[in-house]
Amino acid sequence: MSNVATTAPAPAAPPPVEKLKIKVDGREIEVPKLMPDWQGRLQPTTMLQACQIAGAEVPHYCYHPKLPVAGNCRMCLVEFGTPMMGPDRKPVLNPDGTPKIAKSVLPYEPGTPRGAIACATPISPGMEIYPGSAATQQMREAVLESLLINHPLDCPICDQAGECKLQEYSVEHGQANSRFVETKVHKPKAVDLGPRIVLDDERCILCTRCIRFSRDIAGDDALGIVNRGSYNTIAAWKEGAFDNNYTLNTVDLCPVGALTSRDFRFKMRVWFLKETRSVCTSCSTGCNITIGSREDVIHRYEPRDNDAVNAAWMCDAGRLNYKWVGRPDRLKEVRRRNADGTSDRIPWETAIREITARLSNAVSGSVAVVASARQTTEELHLLKKLANRFGAITDSVPRTGEADRLLVSADRNPNSNGARLTGIAYTEMGIRLPEIAEGIRSGSIRTLVVFGEDVTQHGIGADLLARLETLVVSDILPNPTTAAAHYLLPGCAHAEKRGTYINGKGRLQRFLKAVEPHGDARPEWEFLRELVTAVTAQAVPATLEGLFNEMSDGIPAFGGVRWAGIGDLGVNVTI
Amino acid sequence: MPEEFKLITKNLDQPGFTPDIGCYQRHGGYEALRKALSTAARDLPDGKKQSPQEVIRDEVLKSGLRGRGGAGFSAGLKWSFVDRRSGKPIYLICNADESEPGTFKDRQILHRDPHQLIEGMIISCWANDVKLAYIYIRGEMPIAARRLNQALAEARAAGFLGKNILGTGYDLEIHVHRGAGAYICGEETGLIESLEGKRPYPRIKPPYFPAVLGLYLCPTIVNNVETLCHVRHIVTLGGAEYAKLGTPNNTGTRIVSLSGDVQRPGYYEIEVGKVTLGELIQHPNFGGGLRPGRQLKAIIPGGSSSKVLKAGEKFQLKRKGPDGQMTSVETALLDLPYDFDSLQQAGTMSGSSAIIVLDDSRSMVATLGNLSEFYAHESCGQCTPCREGALWMEKALHRLNHGEGRKSDADYLLHIAQNIQGRTICAFGEAASWPVLSFVKKFRDEFESKGAADESARAANPARPQH
């Protein structure tokens, strides 16, 4: 499976990018004539893209780089001008030879500037955009005023507070006082759009991001607008019918507090949350996520943008798959089982010393290792080192489900390719499990090391486990295998440690620690390193960075990548 | 003497004229279609050749025909923008969603002379290589829809529609699509969305110019009922001859819907620019003057969205003198020629050519309240300024009309309206804000005194709720 990285033929030099010269707030910049649209297709560069290149902020609500442009919020209106053309279709020049700019004005009121929506207006050569002008500022103020007149202004009880674009832009671009003296429009509150989404219609600014996401990205045309004018209301085609596996993305997309997650609603003020860059473990896609935690409790996962993996999305199942991390029955103690079936809590040092002693006596071929493709690549690498010492059979457990057309992959292990590239598993994962079961039955395998899997579910039943001389198990939650362990080593959820995964497409991605482990639990790589050092008498790097770099040097498919080179978005390795 | 010039309404105004195809043909119906289909290719002086279709398109351009729906844009130019190289089908849509308050001209054609529209449409479709066309008709016009469908069946049976029209090998089908009662469906891109089965949210331009990305994202022509009828007469007369009707740059005839405080409200077809606003209101051939004892107060000259004109106003109109130089001519309100350009120069528009006359018995505050209610109800709510602003203005005016006004409401209304115009996806933003801007600017004293009166009434009775 692992290929030696070959030097690919140098790709043909890309065609030169055609550039246009424009001015943003008086500063001349060069921008590409074409830029990717929401689907990645090259289209004429928009004013908004040009302003972003120029580093000028253009506030917006309905525009989202990954959604079709709607142009309805009008927040990105900017004043602009284009080179004036004479009757001979040649540019008119100022006395100093610079082109004369005709500022865009209302055709019926030439004294009034006319803005264009930056999100949908293509730039043209010589165009001048004024995102910082007084006229632009006035247009923004007016839009914000309109958005707020019927808004309930209930920030103190709104989940979005702290990450609300209405709040942020009101502070930066709005006006402090409202002139509105009429009665506000009242709309439905706490509407069940679907099982995971609750809508507060009064907070909605009708930007239609949720509608466009559901229709154009998730492929589920479940949302729309009912009623008319100021009474417009987002609705599911049938109450509660917004129920695809991507609905929670609309909560992220919602720039205000209208769409809320039933799971997160009223649980935590967002400014208390610590944000940690991580990766979802629910399938081999490896969606990039941000873990929101406070005082060692995880409160939410949110997708993190990565065009090479998940764009800006993640599935609902993966997003909500965090509660097990805080389960009260987590394994918290290092335990040694006695002959009578009772067990004692022992210190890590004792456990490592005794396991080392037992393994040192093991003869070659009498040890087997069942690892998990949910473990980090570094842990798998250490387990392989351990296995190599005894010529042990290794494998891990396949885990499959149904794939979908967007993100969910059929392989539900986050690190199958890590298991393969480290040599723990084979192309067909789990193919050697029967061999291990047979070895135990025949008595040739006397020692079994199991990490993160309940092998009783995979052909190595409790009867077989009872025949072993030594069963070392590390896991997170109790199961029949942990119950049979001679030595039970409590491990960590990915959110409690650092490491890397290699996703189904060969993207090597790292994740960072968000919360502290439970009880005695330690990151597996730490105690595995102690064990490997003791058993093999080889020096193993003491830091995760060093360990990764050592592993990378030993696996040609990694192409020599360093820990520091992985970055927040990962790198591709050869699979 | 100012009088009507009946081109479009010639037949339908005749006693005994019926909407069936037999009657239409007895009055020369479908002769223009025969003439158009037998048009010969033409050699141009520069050596290029014009196909028969290009000849007709050229005639329409030469005729100077301007759209009769509201914007007054050149029909020939609109046709010239159509993307004919995309390889996609080209659609033509007849906009029969006539719903601008005060306008009732297309309804006459649809009810009483539907074949005239159909003939104009077939010619226009043929000239633009259209194989499939739609008539998008306002939901509130069920009789017209029924008559159109009947007329289409008759035309089909007579070989003017369907496969191999008049043996020329040209195929065309026309379908009637009924709206469901939203004013915004008259906006061409909103209409297209509605025709596609969606909510009629107008599209952003760029990129969705109908001539390039219209119905089903194919090149599409959207023309008003009256505009398409004129095509028939341009074919009959020839573009140059047609252009002699009316006045330069304002050619042809136009059906004016005259309503409000006049003796003889109704529709009148005139040569564009040959009749003044005053004549339309006062001449016995037209409105016949105001009711006895009444004074003119204001004129809404081009449908409810056009800016109101105040009695006694004077305007500077640009006119080309005999020496070719442009000069400014002071023109009184009632002397304004009723055409596209003069009304534009007067700061308003002829729009859908619906004139609403207001006499001195009318309250401008109440009238504007009525108009604003309409726009608040009809705003589609897609984009922020119009969605929020239209209802905001309506609420303020409702308050002002129900004893809860403030003197400052005049400026309050102006501020709201100024933040709508020019900032919306479609022209509805202008339609909703222009009445407010013009009413309040031109009749400020009326708004302020109403607000001041309310304030003093409240001050005299502090028990009432305060704003």
mmCIF file of N, CA, C and O in Angstrom, chain A residues 5 25 37 39 93 125 128 167 178 211 224 247 267 361 372 383 424 426 490 508 511:
data_model
loop_
_atom_site.group_PDB
_atom_site.id
_atom_site.type_symbol
_atom_site.label_atom_id
_atom_site.label_comp_id
_atom_site.label_asym_id
_atom_site.label_seq_id
_atom_site.Cartn_x
_atom_site.Cartn_y
_atom_site.Cartn_z
ATOM 1 N N ALA A 5 7.726 7.608 -2.300
ATOM 2 C CA ALA A 5 7.413 8.853 -3.002
ATOM 3 C C ALA A 5 8.357 9.006 -4.185
ATOM 4 O O ALA A 5 9.566 8.932 -4.035
ATOM 5 N N ASP A 25 -9.927 52.332 -2.243
ATOM 6 C CA ASP A 25 -9.714 53.477 -1.357
ATOM 7 C C ASP A 25 -8.434 54.232 -1.721
ATOM 8 O O ASP A 25 -7.636 54.573 -0.854
ATOM 9 N N ASP A 37 -15.278 30.951 -7.995
ATOM 10 C CA ASP A 37 -16.570 31.252 -7.382
ATOM 11 C C ASP A 37 -16.847 30.207 -6.308
ATOM 12 O O ASP A 37 -15.964 29.448 -5.913
ATOM 13 N N GLN A 39 -18.199 27.443 -6.360
ATOM 14 C CA GLN A 39 -17.945 26.057 -6.741
ATOM 15 C C GLN A 39 -16.506 25.854 -7.191
ATOM 16 O O GLN A 39 -16.162 24.791 -7.682
ATOM 17 N N LEU A 93 -9.122 62.175 -19.782
ATOM 18 C CA LEU A 93 -7.993 62.305 -18.855
ATOM 19 C C LEU A 93 -8.097 63.582 -18.034
ATOM 20 O O LEU A 93 -8.623 64.602 -18.492
ATOM 21 N N PRO A 125 -11.274 47.093 -15.616
ATOM 22 C CA PRO A 125 -9.984 47.792 -15.568
ATOM 23 C C PRO A 125 -10.163 49.250 -15.183
ATOM 24 O O PRO A 125 -11.070 49.926 -15.680
ATOM 25 N N GLU A 128 -12.449 52.125 -9.570
ATOM 26 C CA GLU A 128 -12.068 52.552 -8.220
ATOM 27 C C GLU A 128 -13.189 52.159 -7.263
ATOM 28 O O GLU A 128 -14.354 52.450 -7.515
ATOM 29 N N GLN A 167 -24.331 42.043 15.830
ATOM 30 C CA GLN A 167 -23.685 42.773 16.929
ATOM 31 C C GLN A 167 -22.400 43.439 16.449
ATOM 32 O O GLN A 167 -22.172 44.623 16.672
ATOM 33 N N SER A 178 -31.676 54.593 17.522
ATOM 34 C CA SER A 178 -32.654 54.209 16.500
ATOM 35 C C SER A 178 -33.706 55.301 16.414
ATOM 36 O O SER A 178 -34.107 55.878 17.410
ATOM 37 N N ILE A 211 -31.121 28.502 3.428
ATOM 38 C CA ILE A 211 -31.879 27.944 2.309
ATOM 39 C C ILE A 211 -30.925 27.501 1.212
ATOM 40 O O ILE A 211 -31.027 26.399 0.675
ATOM 41 N N GLY A 224 -37.490 27.222 2.933
ATOM 42 C CA GLY A 224 -37.915 28.283 2.024
ATOM 43 C C GLY A 224 -38.430 29.442 2.834
ATOM 44 O O GLY A 224 -38.344 29.461 4.065
ATOM 45 N N THR A 247 -27.890 19.488 8.753
ATOM 46 C CA THR A 247 -28.693 20.649 9.151
ATOM 47 C C THR A 247 -27.937 21.602 10.068
ATOM 48 O O THR A 247 -28.145 22.806 10.020
ATOM 49 N N LYS A 267 -26.751 26.597 26.471
ATOM 50 C CA LYS A 267 -25.825 25.826 27.308
ATOM 51 C C LYS A 267 -24.651 26.670 27.782
ATOM 52 O O LYS A 267 -24.190 26.543 28.893
ATOM 53 N N ASN A 361 9.897 -11.819 28.792
ATOM 54 C CA ASN A 361 9.971 -13.281 28.817
ATOM 55 C C ASN A 361 9.274 -13.919 27.626
ATOM 56 O O ASN A 361 9.370 -15.121 27.427
ATOM 57 N N SER A 372 -6.073 -0.054 17.096
ATOM 58 C CA SER A 372 -7.302 0.522 16.559
ATOM 59 C C SER A 372 -6.964 1.590 15.547
ATOM 60 O O SER A 372 -6.056 2.403 15.748
ATOM 61 N N LEU A 383 3.254 1.102 18.628
ATOM 62 C CA LEU A 383 2.781 -0.280 18.752
ATOM 63 C C LEU A 383 3.487 -1.178 17.742
ATOM 64 O O LEU A 383 3.793 -2.338 18.021
ATOM 65 N N ILE A 424 0.669 -1.548 10.754
ATOM 66 C CA ILE A 424 -0.157 -2.272 11.727
ATOM 67 C C ILE A 424 -1.194 -3.125 11.013
ATOM 68 O O ILE A 424 -1.443 -4.275 11.356
ATOM 69 N N TYR A 426 -3.340 -4.160 7.145
ATOM 70 C CA TYR A 426 -3.102 -4.435 5.733
ATOM 71 C C TYR A 426 -4.189 -3.748 4.935
ATOM 72 O O TYR A 426 -5.125 -3.178 5.496
ATOM 73 N N PRO A 490 -5.778 3.095 31.186
ATOM 74 C CA PRO A 490 -6.776 4.056 30.691
ATOM 75 C C PRO A 490 -6.158 5.034 29.698
ATOM 76 O O PRO A 490 -5.118 5.610 29.965
ATOM 77 N N LEU A 508 -2.702 13.936 5.772
ATOM 78 C CA LEU A 508 -2.151 13.818 7.114
ATOM 79 C C LEU A 508 -2.513 15.081 7.885
ATOM 80 O O LEU A 508 -2.175 16.183 7.466
ATOM 81 N N PHE A 511 -4.022 17.168 15.289
ATOM 82 C CA PHE A 511 -5.035 17.771 16.163
ATOM 83 C C PHE A 511 -4.393 18.065 17.513
ATOM 84 O O PHE A 511 -3.398 17.456 17.896
#
